[in-house]
mmCIF file of C-alpha atoms in Angstrom:
data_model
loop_
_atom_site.group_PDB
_atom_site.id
_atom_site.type_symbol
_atom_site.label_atom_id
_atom_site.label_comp_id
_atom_site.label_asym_id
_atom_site.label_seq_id
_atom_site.Cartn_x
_atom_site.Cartn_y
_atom_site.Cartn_z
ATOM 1 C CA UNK G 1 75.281 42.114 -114.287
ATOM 2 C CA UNK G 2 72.202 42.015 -111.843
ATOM 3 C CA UNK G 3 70.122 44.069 -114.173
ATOM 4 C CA UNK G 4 70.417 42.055 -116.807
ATOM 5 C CA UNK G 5 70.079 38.824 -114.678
ATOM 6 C CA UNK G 6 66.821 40.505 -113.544
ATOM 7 C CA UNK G 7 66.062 41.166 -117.177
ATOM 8 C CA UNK G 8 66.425 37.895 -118.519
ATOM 9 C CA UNK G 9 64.660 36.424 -115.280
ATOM 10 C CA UNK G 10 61.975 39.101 -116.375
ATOM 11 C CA UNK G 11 61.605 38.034 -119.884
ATOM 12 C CA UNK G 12 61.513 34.466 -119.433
ATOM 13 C CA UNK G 13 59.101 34.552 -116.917
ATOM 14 C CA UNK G 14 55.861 36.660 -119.279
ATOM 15 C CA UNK G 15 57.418 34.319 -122.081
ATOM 16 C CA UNK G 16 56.483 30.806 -119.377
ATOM 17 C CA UNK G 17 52.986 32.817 -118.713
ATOM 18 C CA UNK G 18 52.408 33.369 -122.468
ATOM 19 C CA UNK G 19 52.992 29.783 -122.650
ATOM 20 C CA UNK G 20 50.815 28.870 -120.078
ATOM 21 C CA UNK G 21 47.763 30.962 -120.721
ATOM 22 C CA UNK G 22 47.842 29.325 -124.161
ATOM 23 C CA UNK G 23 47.873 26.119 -123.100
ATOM 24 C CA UNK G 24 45.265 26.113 -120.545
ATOM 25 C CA UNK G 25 43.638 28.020 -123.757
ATOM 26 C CA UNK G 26 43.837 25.231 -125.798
ATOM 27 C CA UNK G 27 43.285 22.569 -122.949
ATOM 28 C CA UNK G 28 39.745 24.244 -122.545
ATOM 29 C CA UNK G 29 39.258 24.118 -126.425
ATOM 30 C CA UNK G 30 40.308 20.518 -126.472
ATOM 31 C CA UNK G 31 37.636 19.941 -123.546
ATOM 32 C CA UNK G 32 35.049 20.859 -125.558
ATOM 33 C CA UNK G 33 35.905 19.205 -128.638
ATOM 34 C CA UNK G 34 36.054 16.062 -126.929
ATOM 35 C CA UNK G 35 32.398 16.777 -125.182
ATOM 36 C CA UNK G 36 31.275 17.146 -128.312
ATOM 37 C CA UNK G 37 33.215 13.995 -130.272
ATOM 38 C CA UNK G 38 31.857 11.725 -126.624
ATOM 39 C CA UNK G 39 28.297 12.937 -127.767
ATOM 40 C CA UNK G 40 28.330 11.923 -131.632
ATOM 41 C CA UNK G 41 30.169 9.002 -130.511
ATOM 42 C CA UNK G 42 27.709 7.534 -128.489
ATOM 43 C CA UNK G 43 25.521 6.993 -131.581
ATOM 44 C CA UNK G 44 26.663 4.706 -134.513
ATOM 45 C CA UNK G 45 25.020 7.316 -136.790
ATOM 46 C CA UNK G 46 25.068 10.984 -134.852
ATOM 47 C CA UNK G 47 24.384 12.938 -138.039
ATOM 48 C CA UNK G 48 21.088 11.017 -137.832
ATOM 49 C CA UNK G 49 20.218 11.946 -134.567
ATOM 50 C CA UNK G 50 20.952 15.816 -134.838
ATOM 51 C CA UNK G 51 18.985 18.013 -136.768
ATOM 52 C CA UNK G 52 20.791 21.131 -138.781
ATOM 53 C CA UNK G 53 19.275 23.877 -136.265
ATOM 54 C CA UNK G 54 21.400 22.114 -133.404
ATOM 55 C CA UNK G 55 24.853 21.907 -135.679
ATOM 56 C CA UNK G 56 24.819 25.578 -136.636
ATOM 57 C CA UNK G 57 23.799 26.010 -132.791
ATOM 58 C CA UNK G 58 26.142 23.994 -131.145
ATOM 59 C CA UNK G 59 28.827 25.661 -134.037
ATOM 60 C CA UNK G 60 28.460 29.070 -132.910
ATOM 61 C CA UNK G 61 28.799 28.045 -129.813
ATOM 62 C CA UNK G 62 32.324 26.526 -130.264
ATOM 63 C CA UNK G 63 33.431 29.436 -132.267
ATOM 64 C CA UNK G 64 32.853 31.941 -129.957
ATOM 65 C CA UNK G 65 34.396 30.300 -127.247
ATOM 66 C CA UNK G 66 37.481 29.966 -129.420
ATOM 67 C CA UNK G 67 37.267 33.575 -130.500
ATOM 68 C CA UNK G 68 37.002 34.519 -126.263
ATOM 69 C CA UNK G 69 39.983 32.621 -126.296
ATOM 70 C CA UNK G 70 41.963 34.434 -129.077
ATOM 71 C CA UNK G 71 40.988 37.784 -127.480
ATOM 72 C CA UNK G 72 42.962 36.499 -124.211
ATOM 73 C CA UNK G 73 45.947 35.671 -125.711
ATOM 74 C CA UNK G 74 45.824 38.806 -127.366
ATOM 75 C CA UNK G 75 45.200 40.624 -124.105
ATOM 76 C CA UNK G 76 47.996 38.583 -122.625
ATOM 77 C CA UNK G 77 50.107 39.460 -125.273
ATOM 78 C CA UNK G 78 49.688 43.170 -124.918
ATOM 79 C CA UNK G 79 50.346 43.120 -121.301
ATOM 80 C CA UNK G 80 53.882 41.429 -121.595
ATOM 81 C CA UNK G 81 54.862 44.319 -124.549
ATOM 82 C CA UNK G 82 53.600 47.067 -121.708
ATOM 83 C CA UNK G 83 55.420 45.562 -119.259
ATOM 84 C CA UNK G 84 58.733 44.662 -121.049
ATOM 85 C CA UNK G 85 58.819 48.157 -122.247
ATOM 86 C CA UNK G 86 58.592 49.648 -118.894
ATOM 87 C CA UNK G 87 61.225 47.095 -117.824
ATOM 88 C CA UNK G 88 63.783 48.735 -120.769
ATOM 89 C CA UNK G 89 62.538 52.282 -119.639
ATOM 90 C CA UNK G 90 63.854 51.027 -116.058
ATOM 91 C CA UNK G 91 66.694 49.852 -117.249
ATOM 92 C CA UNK G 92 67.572 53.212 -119.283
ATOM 93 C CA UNK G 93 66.720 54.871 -116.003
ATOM 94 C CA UNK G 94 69.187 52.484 -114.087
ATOM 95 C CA UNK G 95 71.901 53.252 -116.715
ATOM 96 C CA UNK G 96 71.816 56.807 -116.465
ATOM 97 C CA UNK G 97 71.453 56.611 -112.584
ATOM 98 C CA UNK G 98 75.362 54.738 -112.795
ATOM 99 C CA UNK G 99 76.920 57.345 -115.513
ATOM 100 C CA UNK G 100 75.933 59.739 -113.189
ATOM 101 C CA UNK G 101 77.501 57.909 -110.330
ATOM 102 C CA UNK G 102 80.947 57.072 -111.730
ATOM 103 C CA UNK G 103 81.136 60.930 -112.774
ATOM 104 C CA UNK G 104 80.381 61.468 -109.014
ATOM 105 C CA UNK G 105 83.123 59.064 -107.540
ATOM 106 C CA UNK G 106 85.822 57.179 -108.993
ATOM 107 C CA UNK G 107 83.784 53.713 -109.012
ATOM 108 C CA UNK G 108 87.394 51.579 -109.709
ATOM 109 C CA UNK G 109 89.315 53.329 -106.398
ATOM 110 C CA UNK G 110 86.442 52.555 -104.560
ATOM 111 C CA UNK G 111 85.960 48.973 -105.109
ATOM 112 C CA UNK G 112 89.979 48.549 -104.109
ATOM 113 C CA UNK G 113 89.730 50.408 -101.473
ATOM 114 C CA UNK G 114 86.827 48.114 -100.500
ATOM 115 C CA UNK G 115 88.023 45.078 -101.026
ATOM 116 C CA UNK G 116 91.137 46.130 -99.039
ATOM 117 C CA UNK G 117 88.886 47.007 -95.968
ATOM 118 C CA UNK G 118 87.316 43.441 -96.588
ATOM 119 C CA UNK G 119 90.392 41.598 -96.043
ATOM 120 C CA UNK G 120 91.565 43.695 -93.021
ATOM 121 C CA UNK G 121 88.051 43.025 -91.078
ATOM 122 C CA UNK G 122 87.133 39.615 -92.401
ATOM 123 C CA UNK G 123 90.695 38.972 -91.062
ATOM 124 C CA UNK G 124 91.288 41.188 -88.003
ATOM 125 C CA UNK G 125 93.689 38.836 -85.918
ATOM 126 C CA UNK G 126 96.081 38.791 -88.776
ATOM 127 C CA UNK G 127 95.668 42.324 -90.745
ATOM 128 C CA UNK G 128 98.043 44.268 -87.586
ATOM 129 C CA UNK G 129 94.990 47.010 -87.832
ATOM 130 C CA UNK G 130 93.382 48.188 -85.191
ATOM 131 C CA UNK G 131 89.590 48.666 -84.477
ATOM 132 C CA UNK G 132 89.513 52.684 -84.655
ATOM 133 C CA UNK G 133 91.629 52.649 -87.625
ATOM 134 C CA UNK G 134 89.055 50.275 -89.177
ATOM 135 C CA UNK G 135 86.457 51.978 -87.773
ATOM 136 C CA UNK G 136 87.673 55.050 -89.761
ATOM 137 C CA UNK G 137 88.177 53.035 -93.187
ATOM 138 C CA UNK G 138 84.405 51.893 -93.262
ATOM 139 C CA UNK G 139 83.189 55.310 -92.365
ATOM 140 C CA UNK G 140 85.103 56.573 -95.309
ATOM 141 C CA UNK G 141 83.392 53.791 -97.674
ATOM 142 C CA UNK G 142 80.405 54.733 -96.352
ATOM 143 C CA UNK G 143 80.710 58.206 -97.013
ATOM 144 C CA UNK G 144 80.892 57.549 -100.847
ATOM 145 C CA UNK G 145 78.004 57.653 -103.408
ATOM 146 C CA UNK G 146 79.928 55.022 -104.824
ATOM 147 C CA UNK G 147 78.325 53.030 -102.379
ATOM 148 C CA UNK G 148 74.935 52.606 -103.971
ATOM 149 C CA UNK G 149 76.637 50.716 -106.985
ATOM 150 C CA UNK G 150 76.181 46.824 -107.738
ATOM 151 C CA UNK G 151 76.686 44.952 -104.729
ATOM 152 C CA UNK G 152 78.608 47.549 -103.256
ATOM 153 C CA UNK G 153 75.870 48.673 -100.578
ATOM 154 C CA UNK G 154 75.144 44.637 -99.059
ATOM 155 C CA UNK G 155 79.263 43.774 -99.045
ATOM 156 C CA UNK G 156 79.420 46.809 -96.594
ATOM 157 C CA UNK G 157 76.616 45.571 -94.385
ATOM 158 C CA UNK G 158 78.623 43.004 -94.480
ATOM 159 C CA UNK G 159 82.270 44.523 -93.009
ATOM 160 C CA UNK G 160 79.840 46.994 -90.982
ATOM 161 C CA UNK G 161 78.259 43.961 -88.967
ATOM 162 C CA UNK G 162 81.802 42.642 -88.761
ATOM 163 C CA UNK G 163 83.236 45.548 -87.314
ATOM 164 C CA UNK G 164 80.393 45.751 -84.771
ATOM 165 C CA UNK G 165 81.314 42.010 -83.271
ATOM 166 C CA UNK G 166 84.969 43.319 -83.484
ATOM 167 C CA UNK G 167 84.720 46.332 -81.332
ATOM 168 C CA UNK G 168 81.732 44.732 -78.603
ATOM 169 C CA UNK G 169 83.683 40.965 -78.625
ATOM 170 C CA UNK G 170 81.779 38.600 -75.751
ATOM 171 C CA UNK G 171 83.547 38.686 -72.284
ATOM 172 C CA UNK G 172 85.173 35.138 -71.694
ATOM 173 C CA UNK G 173 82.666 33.256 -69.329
ATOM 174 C CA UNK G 174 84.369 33.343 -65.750
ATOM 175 C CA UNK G 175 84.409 31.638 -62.336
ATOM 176 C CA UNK G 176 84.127 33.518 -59.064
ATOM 177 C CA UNK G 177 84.110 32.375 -55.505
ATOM 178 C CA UNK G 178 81.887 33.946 -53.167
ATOM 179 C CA UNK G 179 82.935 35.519 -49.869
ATOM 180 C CA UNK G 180 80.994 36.651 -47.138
ATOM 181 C CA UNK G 181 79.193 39.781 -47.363
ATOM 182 C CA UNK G 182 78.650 39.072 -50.880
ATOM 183 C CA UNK G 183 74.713 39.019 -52.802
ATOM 184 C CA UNK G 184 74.170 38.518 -56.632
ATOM 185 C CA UNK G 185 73.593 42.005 -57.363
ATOM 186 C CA UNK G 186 77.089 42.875 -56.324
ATOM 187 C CA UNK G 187 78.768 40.020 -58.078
ATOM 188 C CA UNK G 188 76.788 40.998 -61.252
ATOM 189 C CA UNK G 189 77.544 45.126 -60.802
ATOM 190 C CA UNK G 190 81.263 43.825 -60.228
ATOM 191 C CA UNK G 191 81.248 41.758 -63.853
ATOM 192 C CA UNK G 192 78.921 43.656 -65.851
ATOM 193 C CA UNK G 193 78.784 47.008 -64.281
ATOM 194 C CA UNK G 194 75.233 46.302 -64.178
ATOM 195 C CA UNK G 195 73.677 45.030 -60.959
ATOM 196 C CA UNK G 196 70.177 44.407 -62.291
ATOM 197 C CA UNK G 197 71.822 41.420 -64.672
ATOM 198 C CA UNK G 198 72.457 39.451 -61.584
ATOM 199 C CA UNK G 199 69.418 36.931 -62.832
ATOM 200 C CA UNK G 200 71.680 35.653 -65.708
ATOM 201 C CA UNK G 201 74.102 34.193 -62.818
ATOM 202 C CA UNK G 202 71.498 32.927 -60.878
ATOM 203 C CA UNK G 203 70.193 31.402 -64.124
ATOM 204 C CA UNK G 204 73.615 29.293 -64.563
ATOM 205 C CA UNK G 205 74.101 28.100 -60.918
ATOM 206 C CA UNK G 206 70.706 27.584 -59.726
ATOM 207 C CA UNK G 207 70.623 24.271 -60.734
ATOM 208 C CA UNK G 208 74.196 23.193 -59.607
ATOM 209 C CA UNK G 209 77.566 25.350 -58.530
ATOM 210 C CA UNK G 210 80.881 24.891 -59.771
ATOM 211 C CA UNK G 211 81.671 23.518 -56.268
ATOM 212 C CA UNK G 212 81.199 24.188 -52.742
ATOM 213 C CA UNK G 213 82.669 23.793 -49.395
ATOM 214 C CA UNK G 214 81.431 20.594 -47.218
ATOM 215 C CA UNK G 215 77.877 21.158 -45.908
ATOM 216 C CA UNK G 216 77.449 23.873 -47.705
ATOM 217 C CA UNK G 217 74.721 23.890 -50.895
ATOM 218 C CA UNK G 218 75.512 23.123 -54.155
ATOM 219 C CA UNK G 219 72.763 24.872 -55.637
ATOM 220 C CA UNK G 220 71.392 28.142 -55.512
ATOM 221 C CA UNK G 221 67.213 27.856 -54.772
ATOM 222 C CA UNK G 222 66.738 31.102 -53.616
ATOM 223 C CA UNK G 223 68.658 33.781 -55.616
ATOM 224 C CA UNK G 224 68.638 35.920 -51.775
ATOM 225 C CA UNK G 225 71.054 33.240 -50.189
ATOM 226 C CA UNK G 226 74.664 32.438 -51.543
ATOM 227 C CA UNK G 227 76.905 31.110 -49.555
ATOM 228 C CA UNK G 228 80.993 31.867 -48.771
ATOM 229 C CA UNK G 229 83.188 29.163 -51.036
ATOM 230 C CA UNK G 230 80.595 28.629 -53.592
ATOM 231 C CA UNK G 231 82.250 28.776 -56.553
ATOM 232 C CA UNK G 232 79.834 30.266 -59.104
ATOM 233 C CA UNK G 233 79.974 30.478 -62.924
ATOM 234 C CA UNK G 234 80.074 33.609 -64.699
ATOM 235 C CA UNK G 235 78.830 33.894 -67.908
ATOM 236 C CA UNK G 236 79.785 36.152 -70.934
ATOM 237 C CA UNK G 237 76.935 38.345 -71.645
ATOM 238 C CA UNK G 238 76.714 40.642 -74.465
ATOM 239 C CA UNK G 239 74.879 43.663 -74.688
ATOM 240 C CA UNK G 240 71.639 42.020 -75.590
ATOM 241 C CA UNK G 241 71.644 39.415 -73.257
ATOM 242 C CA UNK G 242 72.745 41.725 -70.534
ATOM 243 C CA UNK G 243 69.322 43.825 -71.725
ATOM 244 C CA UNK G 244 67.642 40.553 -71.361
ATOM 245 C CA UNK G 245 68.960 39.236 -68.043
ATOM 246 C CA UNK G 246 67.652 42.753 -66.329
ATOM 247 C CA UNK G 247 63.719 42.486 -67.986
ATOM 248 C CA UNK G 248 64.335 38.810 -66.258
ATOM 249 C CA UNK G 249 65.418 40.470 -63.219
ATOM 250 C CA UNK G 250 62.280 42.950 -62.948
ATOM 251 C CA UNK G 251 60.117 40.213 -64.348
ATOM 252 C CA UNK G 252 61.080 38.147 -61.009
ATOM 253 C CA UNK G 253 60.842 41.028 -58.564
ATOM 254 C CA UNK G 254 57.647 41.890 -59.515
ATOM 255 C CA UNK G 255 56.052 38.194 -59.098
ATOM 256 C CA UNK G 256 58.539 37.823 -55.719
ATOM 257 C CA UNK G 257 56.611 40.918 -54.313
ATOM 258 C CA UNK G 258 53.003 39.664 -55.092
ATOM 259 C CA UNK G 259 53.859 36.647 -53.369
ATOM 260 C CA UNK G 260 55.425 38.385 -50.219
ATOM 261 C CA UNK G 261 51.546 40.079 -50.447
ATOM 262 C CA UNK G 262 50.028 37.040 -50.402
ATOM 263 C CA UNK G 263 51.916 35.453 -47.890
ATOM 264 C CA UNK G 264 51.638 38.538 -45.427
ATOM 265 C CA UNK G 265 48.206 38.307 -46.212
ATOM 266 C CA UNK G 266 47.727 34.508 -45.482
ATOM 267 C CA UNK G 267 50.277 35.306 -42.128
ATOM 268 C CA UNK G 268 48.238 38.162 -41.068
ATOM 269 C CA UNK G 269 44.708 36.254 -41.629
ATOM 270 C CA UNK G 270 46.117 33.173 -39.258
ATOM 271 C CA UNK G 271 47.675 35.572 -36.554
ATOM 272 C CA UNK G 272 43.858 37.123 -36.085
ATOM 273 C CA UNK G 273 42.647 33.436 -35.644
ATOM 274 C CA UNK G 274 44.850 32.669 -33.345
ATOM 275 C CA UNK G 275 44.022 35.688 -31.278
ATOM 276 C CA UNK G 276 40.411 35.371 -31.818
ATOM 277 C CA UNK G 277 41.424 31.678 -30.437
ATOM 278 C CA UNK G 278 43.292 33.221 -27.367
ATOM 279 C CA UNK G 279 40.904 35.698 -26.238
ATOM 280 C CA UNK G 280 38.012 32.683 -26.398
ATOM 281 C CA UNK G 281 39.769 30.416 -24.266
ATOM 282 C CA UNK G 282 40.563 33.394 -21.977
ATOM 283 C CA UNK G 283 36.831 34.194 -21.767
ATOM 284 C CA UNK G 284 35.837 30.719 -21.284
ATOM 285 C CA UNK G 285 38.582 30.249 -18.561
ATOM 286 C CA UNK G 286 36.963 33.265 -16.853
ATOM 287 C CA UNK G 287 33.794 32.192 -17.118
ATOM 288 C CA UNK G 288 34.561 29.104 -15.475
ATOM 289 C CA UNK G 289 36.774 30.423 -12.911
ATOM 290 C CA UNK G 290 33.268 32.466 -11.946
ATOM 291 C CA UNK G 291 31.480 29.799 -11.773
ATOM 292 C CA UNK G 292 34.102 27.572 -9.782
ATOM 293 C CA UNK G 293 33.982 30.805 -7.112
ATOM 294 C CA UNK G 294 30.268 31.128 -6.939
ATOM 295 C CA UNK G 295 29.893 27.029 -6.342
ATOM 296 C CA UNK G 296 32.374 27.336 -3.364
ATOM 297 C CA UNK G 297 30.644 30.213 -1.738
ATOM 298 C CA UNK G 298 27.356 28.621 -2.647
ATOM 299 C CA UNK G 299 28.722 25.613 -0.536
ATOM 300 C CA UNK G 300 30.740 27.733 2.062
ATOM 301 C CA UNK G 301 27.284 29.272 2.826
ATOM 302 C CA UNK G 302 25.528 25.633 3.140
ATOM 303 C CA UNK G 303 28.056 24.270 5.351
ATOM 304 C CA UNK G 304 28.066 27.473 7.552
ATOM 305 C CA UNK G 305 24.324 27.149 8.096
ATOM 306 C CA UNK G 306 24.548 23.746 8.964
ATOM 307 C CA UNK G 307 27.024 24.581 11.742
ATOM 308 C CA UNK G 308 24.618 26.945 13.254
ATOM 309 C CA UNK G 309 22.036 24.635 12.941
ATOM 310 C CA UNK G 310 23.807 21.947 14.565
ATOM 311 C CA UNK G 311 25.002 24.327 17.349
ATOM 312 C CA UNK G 312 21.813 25.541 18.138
ATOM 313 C CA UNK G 313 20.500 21.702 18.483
ATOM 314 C CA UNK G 314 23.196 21.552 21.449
ATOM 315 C CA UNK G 315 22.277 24.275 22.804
ATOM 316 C CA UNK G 316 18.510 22.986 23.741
ATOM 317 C CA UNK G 317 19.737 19.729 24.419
ATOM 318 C CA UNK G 318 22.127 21.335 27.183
ATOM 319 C CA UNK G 319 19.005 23.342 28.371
#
């Protein structure tokens, strides 16, 4: 039935071009024509104003545009027989390809036994079959040749993408209330057997827990600190996003470590100031403590000599 859907679509669409190359033909024809009838009529007597050399001229002229335009059409019209008889010898091909099929595999068994695995995966919850036994029925169907029939091949995609979502179905999003001891990575490795997909739970609580003890925070800033009695939500991750969540997680580790680098960096940079600072004021403190010392035995010396001096003056004045 789809061939000759196709085939009709086929036909009727070099029949719609046939049409349209000839009227865009005979547009172009009618162009010129009315050139010419705008020319003669601007004159109330053309015939007058045109000699015979420019009528058998402009005559030719006309005629072999018309004859360019016959050859077109004819052109056009050979391409459409080409093409519609490659489209039968296709469709001979396509004919033969089938007999040979249904003396390969019993093409009326197959599309019951089809339609029967349809109904029990399209409706699982109420079929009583179980995943491996479907499992089994589809890899049967696709054994088959039969397969490559009509619309047999895209109705199993079909059941085959159903079966997938029946045997991998989403874990039911989930609460869980952190005790102490606990990190993200363990919570995630408990959930999803996959520690690295701790991101997709820091992802859902970072902006606001479940709930949380008094005075202790409701959301989640840093993904290193949780808190005991933060309830956090869990959610359902399939394969894919679970894939996702741990590029996420590596993603953030490796722009958490280039800042810890920069910071050390910046830390490191102000500890050497502040030692540079320290060992200044310890040289300036020397510095002045030298001088201080050298000013007092500058004026020890002074006030010694001027003892002496004084003594001596006592001295003659007892003599």
């Amino acid at each position: 039935m789809k061939q000759k859907h196709f085939k009709n679509n086929f036909k009727g669409d070099f029949k719609n071009m046939k049409l349209h190359k000839l009227l865009i033909a005979l547009f172009v024809f009618s162009l010129v024509l009315g050139a010419s009838a705008t020319t003669f009529a601007q004159d109330e007597e053309p015939w007058k104003e045109i000699t015979e050399e420019q009528y058998l001229k402009q005559k030719e002229e006309l005629t072999q545009q018309i004859n360019n335009l016959k050859s077109d059409i004819n052109a056009l019209d050979n391409e459409v027989k080409a093409l519609t008889s490659d489209l039968k010898d296709k469709d001979a091909k396509v004919k033969k390809a089938e007999e040979e099929l249904k003396g390969l595999c019993d093409a009326a068994e197959y599309k019951k036994e089809l339609e029967k695995v349809e109904k029990v995966v399209m409706d699982k919850d109420k079929s009583g079959v179980k995943v491996e036994d479907a499992e089994k029925m589809v890899a049967k169907l696709e054994a088959s040749k039969c397969k490559c029939m009509g619309d047999y091949s895209s109705r199993l995609a079909k059941i085959k993408k159903e079966l997938d979502a029946w045997k991998n179905p989403p874990q039911k999003a989930d609460q869980y209330t952190v005790v102490k001891g606990d990190c993200l990575w363990k919570i995630s490795n408990k959930f999803y057997k996959e520690p690295r997909a701790w991101f997709a739970i820091w992802e859902k609580n970072k902006d606001g827990v479940v709930s949380a003890p008094p005075k202790v925070p409701k959301t989640i800033k840093n993904p290193n600190l949780i808190y005991p009695g933060q309830v956090l939500r869990i959610p359902a991750l399939t394969d894919a996003e679970k894939k996702a969540a741990v590029e996420k997680t590596k993603s953030y580790k490796n722009k958490w470590v280039k800042r810890v680098k920069k910071t050390d960096t910046t830390e490191v940079k102000k500890e050497e100031k502040k030692e540079e600072k320290k060992d200044v004021k310890k040289d300036d403190k020397k510095d002045v403590k030298k001088d201080v010392k050298k000013e007092e035995k500058k004026d020890v010396k002074k006030d010694e000599k001027k003892d002496v001096k004084k003594e001596e003056k006592k001295e003659e004045k007892k003599k």
